[in-house]
mmCIF file of C-alpha atoms in Angstrom:
data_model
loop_
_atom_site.group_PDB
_atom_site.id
_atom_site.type_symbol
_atom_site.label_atom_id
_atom_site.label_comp_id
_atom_site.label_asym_id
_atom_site.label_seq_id
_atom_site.Cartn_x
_atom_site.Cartn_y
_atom_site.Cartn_z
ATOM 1 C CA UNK A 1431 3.419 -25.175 11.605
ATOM 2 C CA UNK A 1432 4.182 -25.048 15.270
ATOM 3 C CA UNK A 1433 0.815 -25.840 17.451
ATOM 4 C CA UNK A 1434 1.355 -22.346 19.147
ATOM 5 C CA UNK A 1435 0.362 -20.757 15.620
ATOM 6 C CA UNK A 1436 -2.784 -23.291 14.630
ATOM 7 C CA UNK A 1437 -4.680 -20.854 16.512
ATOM 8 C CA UNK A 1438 -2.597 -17.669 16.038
ATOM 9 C CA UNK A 1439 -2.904 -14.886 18.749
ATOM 10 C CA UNK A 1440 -3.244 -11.435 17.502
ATOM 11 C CA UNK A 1441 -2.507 -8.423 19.154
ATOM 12 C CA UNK A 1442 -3.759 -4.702 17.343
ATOM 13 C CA UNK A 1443 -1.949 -1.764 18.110
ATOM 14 C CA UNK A 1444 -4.614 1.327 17.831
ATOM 15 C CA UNK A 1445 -7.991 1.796 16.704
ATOM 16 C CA UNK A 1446 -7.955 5.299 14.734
ATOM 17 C CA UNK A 1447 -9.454 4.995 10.896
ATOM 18 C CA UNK A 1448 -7.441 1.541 9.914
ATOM 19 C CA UNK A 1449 -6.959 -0.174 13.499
ATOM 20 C CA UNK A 1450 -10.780 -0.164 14.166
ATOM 21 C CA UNK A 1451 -10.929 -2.247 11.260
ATOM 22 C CA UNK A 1452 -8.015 -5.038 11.820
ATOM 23 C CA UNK A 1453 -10.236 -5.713 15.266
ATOM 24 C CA UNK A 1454 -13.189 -6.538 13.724
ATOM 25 C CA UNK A 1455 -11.557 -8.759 10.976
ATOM 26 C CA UNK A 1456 -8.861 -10.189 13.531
ATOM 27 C CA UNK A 1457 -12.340 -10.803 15.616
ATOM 28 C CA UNK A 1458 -13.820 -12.859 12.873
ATOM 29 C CA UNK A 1459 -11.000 -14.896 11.405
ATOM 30 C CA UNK A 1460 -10.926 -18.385 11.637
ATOM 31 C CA UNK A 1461 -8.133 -20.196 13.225
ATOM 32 C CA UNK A 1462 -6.855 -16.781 14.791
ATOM 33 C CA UNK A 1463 -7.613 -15.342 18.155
ATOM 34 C CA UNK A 1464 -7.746 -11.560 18.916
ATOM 35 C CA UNK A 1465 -5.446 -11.525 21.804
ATOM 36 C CA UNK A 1466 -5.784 -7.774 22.725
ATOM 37 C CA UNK A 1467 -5.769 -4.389 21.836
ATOM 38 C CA UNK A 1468 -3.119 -1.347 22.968
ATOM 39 C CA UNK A 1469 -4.653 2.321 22.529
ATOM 40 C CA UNK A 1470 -3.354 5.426 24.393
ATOM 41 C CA UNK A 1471 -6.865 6.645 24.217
ATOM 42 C CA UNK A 1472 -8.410 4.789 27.339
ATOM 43 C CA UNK A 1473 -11.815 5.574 26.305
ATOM 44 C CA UNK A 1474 -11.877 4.520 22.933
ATOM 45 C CA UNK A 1475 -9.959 1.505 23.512
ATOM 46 C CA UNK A 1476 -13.168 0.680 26.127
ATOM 47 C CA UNK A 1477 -15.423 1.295 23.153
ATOM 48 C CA UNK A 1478 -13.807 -1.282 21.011
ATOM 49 C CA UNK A 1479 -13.221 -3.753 23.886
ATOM 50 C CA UNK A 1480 -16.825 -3.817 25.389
ATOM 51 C CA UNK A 1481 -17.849 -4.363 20.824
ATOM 52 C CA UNK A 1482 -15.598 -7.462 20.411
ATOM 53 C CA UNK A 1483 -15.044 -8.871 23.847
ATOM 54 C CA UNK A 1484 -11.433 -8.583 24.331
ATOM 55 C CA UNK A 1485 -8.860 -7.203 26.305
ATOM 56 C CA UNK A 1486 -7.380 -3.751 26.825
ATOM 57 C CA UNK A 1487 -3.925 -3.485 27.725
ATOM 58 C CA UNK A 1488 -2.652 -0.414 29.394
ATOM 59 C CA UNK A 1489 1.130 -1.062 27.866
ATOM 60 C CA UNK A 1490 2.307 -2.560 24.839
ATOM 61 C CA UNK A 1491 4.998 -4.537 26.217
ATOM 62 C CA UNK A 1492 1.714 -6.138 28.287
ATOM 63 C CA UNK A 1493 0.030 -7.056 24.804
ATOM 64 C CA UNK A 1494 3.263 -8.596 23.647
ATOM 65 C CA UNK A 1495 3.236 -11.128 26.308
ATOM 66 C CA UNK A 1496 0.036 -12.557 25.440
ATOM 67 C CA UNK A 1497 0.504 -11.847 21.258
ATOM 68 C CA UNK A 1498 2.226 -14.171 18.909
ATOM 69 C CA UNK A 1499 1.730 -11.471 15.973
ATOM 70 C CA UNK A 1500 0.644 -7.711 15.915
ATOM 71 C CA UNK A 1501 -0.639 -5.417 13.890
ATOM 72 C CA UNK A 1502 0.144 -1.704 13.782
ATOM 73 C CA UNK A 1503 -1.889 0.576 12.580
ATOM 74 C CA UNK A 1504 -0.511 3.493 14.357
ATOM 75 C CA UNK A 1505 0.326 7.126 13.265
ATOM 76 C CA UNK A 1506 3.444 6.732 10.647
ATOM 77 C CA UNK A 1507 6.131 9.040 13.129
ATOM 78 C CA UNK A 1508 5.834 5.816 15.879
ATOM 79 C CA UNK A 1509 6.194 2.865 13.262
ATOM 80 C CA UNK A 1510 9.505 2.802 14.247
ATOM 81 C CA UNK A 1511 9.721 2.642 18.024
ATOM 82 C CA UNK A 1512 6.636 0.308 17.865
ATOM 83 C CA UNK A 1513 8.070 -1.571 15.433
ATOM 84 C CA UNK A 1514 12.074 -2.181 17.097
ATOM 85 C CA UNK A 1515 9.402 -3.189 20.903
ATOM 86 C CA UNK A 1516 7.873 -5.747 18.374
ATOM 87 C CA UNK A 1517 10.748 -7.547 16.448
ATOM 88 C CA UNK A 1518 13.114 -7.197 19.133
ATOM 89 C CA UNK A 1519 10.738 -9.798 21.491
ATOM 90 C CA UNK A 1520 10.631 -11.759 18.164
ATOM 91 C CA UNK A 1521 7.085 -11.413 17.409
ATOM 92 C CA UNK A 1522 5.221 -11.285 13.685
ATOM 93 C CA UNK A 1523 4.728 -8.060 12.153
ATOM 94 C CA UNK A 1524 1.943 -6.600 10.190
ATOM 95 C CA UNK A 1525 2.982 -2.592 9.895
ATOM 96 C CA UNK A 1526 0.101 -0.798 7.585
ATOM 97 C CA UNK A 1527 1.777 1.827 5.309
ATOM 98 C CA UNK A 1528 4.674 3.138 5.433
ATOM 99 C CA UNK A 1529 6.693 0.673 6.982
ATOM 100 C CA UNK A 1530 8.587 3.795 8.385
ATOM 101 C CA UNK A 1531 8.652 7.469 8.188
ATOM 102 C CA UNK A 1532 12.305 7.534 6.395
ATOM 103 C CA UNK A 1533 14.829 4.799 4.695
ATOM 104 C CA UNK A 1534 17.136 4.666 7.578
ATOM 105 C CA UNK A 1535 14.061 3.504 10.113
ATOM 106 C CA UNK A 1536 12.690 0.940 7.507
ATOM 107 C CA UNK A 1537 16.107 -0.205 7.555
ATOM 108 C CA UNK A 1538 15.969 -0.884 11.226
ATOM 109 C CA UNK A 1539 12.761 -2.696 11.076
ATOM 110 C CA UNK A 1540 14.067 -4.864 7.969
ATOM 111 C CA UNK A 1541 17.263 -5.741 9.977
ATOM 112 C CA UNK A 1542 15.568 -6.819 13.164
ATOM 113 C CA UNK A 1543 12.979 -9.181 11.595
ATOM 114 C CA UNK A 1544 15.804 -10.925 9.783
ATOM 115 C CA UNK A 1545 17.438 -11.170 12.721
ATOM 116 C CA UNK A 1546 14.560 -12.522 14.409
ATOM 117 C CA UNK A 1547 13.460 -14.796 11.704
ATOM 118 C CA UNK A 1548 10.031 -13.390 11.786
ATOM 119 C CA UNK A 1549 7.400 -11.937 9.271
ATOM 120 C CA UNK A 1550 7.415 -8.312 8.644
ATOM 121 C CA UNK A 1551 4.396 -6.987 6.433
ATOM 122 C CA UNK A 1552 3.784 -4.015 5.220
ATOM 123 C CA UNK A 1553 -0.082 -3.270 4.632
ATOM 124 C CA UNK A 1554 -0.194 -1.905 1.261
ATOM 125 C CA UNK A 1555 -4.277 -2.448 0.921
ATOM 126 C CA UNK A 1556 -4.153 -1.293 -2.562
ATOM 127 C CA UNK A 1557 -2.694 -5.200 -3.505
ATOM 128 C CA UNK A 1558 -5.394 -6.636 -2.499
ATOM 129 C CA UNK A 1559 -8.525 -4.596 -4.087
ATOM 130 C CA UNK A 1560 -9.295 -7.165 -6.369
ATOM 131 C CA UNK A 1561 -9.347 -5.073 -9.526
ATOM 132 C CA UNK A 1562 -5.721 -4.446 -9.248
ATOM 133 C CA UNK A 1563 -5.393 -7.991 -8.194
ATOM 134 C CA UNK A 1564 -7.557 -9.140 -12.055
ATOM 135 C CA UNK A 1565 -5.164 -6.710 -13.403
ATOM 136 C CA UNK A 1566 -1.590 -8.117 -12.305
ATOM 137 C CA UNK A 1567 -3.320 -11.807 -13.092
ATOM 138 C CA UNK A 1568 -3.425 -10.395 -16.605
ATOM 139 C CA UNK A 1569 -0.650 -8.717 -16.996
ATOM 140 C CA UNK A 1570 1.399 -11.646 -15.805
ATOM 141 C CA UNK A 1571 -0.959 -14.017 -18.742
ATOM 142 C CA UNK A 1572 0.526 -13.212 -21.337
ATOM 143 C CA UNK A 1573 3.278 -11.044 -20.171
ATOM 144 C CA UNK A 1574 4.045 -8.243 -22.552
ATOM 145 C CA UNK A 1575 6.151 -4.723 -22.376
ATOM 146 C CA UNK A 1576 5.079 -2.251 -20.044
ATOM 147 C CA UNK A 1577 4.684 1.177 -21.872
ATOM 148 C CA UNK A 1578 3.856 2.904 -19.603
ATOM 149 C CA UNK A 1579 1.794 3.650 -16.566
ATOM 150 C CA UNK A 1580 -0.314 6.139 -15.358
ATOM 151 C CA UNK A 1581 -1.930 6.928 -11.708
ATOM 152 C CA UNK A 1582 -3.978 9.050 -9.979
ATOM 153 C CA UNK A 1583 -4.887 9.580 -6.248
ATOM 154 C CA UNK A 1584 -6.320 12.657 -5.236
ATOM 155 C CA UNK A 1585 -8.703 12.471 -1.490
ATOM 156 C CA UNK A 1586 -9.881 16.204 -0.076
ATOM 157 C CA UNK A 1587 -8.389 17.941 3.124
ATOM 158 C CA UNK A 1588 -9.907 17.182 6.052
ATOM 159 C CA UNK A 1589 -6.970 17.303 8.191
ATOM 160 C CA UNK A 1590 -8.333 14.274 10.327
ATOM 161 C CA UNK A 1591 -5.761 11.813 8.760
ATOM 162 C CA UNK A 1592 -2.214 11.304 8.730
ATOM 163 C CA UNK A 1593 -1.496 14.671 9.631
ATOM 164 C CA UNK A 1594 1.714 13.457 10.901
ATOM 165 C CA UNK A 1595 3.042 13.049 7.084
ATOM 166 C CA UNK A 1596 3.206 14.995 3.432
ATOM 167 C CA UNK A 1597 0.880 13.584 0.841
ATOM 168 C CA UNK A 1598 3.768 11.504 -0.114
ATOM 169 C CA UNK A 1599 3.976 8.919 2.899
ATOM 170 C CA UNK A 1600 0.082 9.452 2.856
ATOM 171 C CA UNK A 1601 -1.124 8.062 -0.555
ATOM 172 C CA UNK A 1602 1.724 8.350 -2.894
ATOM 173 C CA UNK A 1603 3.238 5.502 -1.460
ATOM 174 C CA UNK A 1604 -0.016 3.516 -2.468
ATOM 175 C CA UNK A 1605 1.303 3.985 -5.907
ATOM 176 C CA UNK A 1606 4.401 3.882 -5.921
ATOM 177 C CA UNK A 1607 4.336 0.607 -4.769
ATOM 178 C CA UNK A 1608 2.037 -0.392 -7.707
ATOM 179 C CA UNK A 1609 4.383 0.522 -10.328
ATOM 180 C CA UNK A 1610 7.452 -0.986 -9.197
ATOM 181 C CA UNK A 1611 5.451 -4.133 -9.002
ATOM 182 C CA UNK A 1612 4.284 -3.931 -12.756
ATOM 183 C CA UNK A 1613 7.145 -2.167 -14.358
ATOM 184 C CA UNK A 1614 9.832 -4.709 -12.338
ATOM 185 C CA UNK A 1615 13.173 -2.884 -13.082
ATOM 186 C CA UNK A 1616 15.355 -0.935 -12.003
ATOM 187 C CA UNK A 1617 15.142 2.534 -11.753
ATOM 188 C CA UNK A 1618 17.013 5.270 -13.818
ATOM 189 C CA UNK A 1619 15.724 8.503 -13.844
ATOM 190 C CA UNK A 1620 13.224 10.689 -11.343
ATOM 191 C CA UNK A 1621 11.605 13.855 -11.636
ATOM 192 C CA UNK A 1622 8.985 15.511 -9.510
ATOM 193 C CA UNK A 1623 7.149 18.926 -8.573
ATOM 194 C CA UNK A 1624 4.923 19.406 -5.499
ATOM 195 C CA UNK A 1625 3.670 22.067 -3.084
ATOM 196 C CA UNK A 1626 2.152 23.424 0.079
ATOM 197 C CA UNK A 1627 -1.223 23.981 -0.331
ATOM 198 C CA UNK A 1628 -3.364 23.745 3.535
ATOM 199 C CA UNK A 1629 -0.623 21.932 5.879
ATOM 200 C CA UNK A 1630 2.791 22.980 6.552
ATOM 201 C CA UNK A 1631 4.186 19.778 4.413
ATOM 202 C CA UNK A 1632 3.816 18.819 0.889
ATOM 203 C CA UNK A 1633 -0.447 18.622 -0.225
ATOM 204 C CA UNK A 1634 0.210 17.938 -4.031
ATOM 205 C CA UNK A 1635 2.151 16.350 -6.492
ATOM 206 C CA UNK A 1636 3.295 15.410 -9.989
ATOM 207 C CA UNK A 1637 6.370 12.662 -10.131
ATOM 208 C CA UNK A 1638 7.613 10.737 -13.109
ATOM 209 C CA UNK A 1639 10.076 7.555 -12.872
ATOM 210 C CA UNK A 1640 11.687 6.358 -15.668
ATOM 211 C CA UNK A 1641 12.499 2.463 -15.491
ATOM 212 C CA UNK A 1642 15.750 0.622 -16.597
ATOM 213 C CA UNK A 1643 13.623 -1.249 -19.300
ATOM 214 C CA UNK A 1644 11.680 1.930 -20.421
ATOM 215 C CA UNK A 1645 8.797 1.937 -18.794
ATOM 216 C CA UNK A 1646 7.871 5.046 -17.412
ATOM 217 C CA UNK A 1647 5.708 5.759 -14.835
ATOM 218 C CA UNK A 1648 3.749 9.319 -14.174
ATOM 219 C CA UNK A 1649 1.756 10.133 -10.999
ATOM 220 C CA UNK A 1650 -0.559 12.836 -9.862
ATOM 221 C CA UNK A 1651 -1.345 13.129 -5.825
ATOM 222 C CA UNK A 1652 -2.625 15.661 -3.969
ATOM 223 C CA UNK A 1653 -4.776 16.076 -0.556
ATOM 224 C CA UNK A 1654 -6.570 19.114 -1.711
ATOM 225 C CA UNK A 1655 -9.211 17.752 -4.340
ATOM 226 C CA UNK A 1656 -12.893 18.358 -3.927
ATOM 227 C CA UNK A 1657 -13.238 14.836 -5.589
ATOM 228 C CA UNK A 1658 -11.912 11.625 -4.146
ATOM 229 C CA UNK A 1659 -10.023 9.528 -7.391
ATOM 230 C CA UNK A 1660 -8.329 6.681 -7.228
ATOM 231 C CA UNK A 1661 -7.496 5.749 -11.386
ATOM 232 C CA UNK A 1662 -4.723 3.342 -12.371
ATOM 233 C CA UNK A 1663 -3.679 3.055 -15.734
ATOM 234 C CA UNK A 1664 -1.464 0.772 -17.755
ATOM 235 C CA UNK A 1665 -0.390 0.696 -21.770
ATOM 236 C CA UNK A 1666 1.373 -2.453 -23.726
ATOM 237 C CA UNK A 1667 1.663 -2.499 -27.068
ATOM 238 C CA UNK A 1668 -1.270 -4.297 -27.638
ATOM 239 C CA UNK A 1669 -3.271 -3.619 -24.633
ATOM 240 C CA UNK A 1670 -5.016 -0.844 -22.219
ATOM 241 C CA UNK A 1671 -5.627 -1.326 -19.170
ATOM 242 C CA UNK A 1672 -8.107 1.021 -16.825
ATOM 243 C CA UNK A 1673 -8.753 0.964 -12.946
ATOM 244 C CA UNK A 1674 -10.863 2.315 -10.500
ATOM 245 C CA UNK A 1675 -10.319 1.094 -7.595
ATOM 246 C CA UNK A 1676 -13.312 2.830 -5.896
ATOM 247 C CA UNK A 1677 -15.741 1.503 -8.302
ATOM 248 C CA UNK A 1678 -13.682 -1.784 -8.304
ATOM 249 C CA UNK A 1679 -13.621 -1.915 -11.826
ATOM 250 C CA UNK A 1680 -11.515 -3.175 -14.720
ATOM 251 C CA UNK A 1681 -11.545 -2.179 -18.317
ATOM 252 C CA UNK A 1682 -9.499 -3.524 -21.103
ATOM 253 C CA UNK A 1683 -8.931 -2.169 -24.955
ATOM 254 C CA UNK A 1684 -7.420 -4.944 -27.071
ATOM 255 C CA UNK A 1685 -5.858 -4.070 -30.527
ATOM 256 C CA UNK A 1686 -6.064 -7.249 -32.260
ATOM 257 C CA UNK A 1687 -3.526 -5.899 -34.961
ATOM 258 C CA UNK A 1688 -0.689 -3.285 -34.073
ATOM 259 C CA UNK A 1689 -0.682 -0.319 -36.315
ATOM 260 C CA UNK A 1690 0.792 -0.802 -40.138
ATOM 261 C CA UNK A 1691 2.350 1.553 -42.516
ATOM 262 C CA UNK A 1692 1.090 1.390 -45.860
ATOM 263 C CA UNK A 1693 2.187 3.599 -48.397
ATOM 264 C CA UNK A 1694 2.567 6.466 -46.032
ATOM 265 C CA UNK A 1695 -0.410 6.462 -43.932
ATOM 266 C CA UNK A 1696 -0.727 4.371 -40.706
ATOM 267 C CA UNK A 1697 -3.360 1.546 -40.182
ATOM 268 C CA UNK A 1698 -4.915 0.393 -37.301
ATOM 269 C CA UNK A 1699 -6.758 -2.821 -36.942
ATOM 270 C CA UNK A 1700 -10.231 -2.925 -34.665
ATOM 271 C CA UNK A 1701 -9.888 -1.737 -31.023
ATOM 272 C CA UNK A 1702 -11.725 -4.301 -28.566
ATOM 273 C CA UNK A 1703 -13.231 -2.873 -25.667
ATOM 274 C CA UNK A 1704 -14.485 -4.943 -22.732
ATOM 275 C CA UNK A 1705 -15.010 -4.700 -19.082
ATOM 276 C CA UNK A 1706 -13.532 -7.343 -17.265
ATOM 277 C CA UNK A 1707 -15.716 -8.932 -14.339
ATOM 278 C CA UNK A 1708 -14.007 -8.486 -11.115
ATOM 279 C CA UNK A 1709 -14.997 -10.573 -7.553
ATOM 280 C CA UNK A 1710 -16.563 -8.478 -4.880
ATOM 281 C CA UNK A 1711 -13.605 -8.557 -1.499
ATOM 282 C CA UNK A 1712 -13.147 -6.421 1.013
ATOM 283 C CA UNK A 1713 -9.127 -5.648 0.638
ATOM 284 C CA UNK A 1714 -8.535 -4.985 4.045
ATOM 285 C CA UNK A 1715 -9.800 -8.881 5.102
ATOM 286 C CA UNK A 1716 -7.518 -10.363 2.252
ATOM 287 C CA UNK A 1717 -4.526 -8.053 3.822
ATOM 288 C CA UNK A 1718 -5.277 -9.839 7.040
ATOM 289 C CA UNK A 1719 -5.453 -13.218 5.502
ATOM 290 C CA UNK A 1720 -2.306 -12.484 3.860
ATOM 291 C CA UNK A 1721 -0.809 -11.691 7.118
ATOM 292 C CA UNK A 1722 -1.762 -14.524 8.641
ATOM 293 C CA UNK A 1723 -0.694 -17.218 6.366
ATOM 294 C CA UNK A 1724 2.652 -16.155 5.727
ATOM 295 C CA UNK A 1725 2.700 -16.152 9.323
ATOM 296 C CA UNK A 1726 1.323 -19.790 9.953
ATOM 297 C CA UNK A 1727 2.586 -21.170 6.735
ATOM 298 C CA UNK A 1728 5.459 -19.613 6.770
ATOM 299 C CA UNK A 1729 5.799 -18.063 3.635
ATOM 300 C CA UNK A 1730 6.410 -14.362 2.218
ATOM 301 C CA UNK A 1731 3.882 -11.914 2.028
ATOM 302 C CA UNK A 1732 2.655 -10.177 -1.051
ATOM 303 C CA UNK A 1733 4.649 -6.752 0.311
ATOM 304 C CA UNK A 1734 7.554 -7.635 2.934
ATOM 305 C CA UNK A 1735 9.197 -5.347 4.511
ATOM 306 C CA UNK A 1736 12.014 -5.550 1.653
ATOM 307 C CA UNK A 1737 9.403 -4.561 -1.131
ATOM 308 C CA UNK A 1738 8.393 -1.922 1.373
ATOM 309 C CA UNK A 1739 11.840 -0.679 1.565
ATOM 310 C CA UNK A 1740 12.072 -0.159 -2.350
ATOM 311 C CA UNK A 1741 8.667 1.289 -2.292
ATOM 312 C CA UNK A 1742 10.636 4.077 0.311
ATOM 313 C CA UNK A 1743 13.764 4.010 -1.510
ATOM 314 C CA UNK A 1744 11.708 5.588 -4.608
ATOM 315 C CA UNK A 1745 9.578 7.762 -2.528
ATOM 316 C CA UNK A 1746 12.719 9.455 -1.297
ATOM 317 C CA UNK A 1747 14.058 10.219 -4.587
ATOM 318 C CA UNK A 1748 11.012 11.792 -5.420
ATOM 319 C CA UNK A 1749 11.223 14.030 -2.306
ATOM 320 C CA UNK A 1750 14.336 15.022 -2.855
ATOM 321 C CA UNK A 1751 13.348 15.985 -6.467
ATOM 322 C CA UNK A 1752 10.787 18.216 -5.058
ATOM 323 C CA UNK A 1753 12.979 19.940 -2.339
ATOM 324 C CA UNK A 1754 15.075 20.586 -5.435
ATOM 325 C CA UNK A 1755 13.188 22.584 -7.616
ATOM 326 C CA UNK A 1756 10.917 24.289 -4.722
ATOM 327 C CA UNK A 1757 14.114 24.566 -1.697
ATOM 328 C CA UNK A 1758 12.550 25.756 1.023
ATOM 329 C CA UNK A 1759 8.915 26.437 0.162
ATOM 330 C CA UNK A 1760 9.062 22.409 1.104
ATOM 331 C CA UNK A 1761 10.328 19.681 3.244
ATOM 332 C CA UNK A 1762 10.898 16.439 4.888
ATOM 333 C CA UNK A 1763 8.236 15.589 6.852
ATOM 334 C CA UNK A 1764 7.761 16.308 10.443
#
């Protein structure tokens, strides 16, 4: 480790909903110094300034002179442009989800940090709420077929967040990026339905993907739910898996004996049900941690901006399967 990132310096770019956040953890962390903040919004950026003692800088390029890494937790349409001022001065990358708002940009941003040999993270918080964290430790011990997965993400309309993208880009994505991760193929086959329901862009969804090894995955989204859920599901031959990760909470339902023909009629042997204890962790500080590791040990992060790619790659298909049963009653977003 170079002695210019023992003490890392930290720069945030805005404090809406998520950015508020990374200052307070970046304020805290050990070994890291909160270098700065950039926000358009003078007043607010005062607010957060005058809380943690730090600076406000009225441009970013001004932040990225006194920042070894950033993070970005700016509305999805500017990842881009903030992202190509960031890598092109050669300087760490923490991007909170979606790396971009389309393939092509993600490309971009992928090319430029290899070319500047630096991290690019994406912020997908979801891999680090430690029941999905308890649930990929035991999926990977023992490692058995994926059946099939199932997951759910449905948040009400407020139209205070991420107004700037469809549902897809918005939580899908959170998803998405699960099940690539736990099915780990290849993927064959796409189908989706969605629709307008209170913004001009896509509100709710259903999406299947089918997987090279036959895993499929199924997904329900939506922005228009008087009930916040957040459910993951996943089915083995043996086991079943359940999620919440608002609760933080992780069941499991063992069959100790698969199912037997006998004469005709089908036996099963006793269904185990247990809840599995998961720790108490605040996902967004592990994200950082993440971030800042694979910056000062120099080593990958759990989602790099190739994973995020992937996770894009997929979402697009899906779009497109949308815009092709609905045509214009949907779109790309704005």
């Amino acid at each position: 480790m170079s002695n210019s990132l023992k003490n890392l310096r930290v720069g945030v770019v805005g404090v809406g909903t998520m950015g508020r956040h990374h200052v307070r953890i970046v304020s805290e962390s050990p070994d890291v110094t909160l270098a700065g903040l950039y926000e358009p919004d003078a007043e607010r950026a005062a607010q957060f300034c005058d809380l943690y003692g730090c600076n406000a800088f009225k441009s970013l390029d001004a932040l990225l002179d006194e920042a070894d890494a950033v993070t970005v937790a700016a509305p999805t349409s500017l990842h881009v442009e903030i992202g190509e001022l960031v890598l092109g001065r050669g300087i760490h990358l923490l991007m909170e989800k979606p790396l971009a708002d389309d393939v092509k940009g993600a490309e971009r941003l992928v090319e430029l940090a290899g070319v500047a040999g630096v991290v690019l993270m994406v912020g997908h918080v979801e891999r680090y709420n430690p029941a999905i964290q308890k649930l990929m430790e035991m999926l990977a011990d023992p490692r058995e077929e994926i059946i099939s997965i199932d997951a759910r993400r449905l948040a009400p309309f407020d139209g205070s967040r991420c107004i700037d993208v469809d549902v897809l880009s918005d939580l899908l994505i959170h998803d998405i990026d699960l099940a690539l991760e736990i099915a780990d193929s290849p993927i064959v086959g796409v189908s989706a339905s969605g629709r307008r329901v209170f913004s001009s862009q896509i509100d709710v969804a259903h999406a299947r993907l089918d997987f090279e090894n036959g895993c499929t995955a199924v997904f329900w989204t939506g922005k228009c739910s008087p009930k916040k859920v957040r459910s993951l599901t996943v089915t083995t031959n043996r086991r079943f898996f359940e999620v919440d990760t608002l609760t933080n909470s992780l069941a499991l339902h063992t069959a100790d004996s698969l199912p037997a023909l006998q004469e005709g009629l089908c036996f099963m042997g006793e269904i185990r049900s247990e809840q599995i204890p998961v720790p108490k962790q605040e996902p967004l500080k592990a994200e950082l941690e993440d971030f800042f590791n694979a910056v000062q040990k120099e080593r990958a992060p759990i989602v790099s901006g190739l994973r995020a790619l992937e996770d894009l790659r997929a979402l697009e298909m899906l779009r497109q399967a949308i815009v092709a049963v609905r045509g214009d009653e949907v779109g790309a977003p704005s």
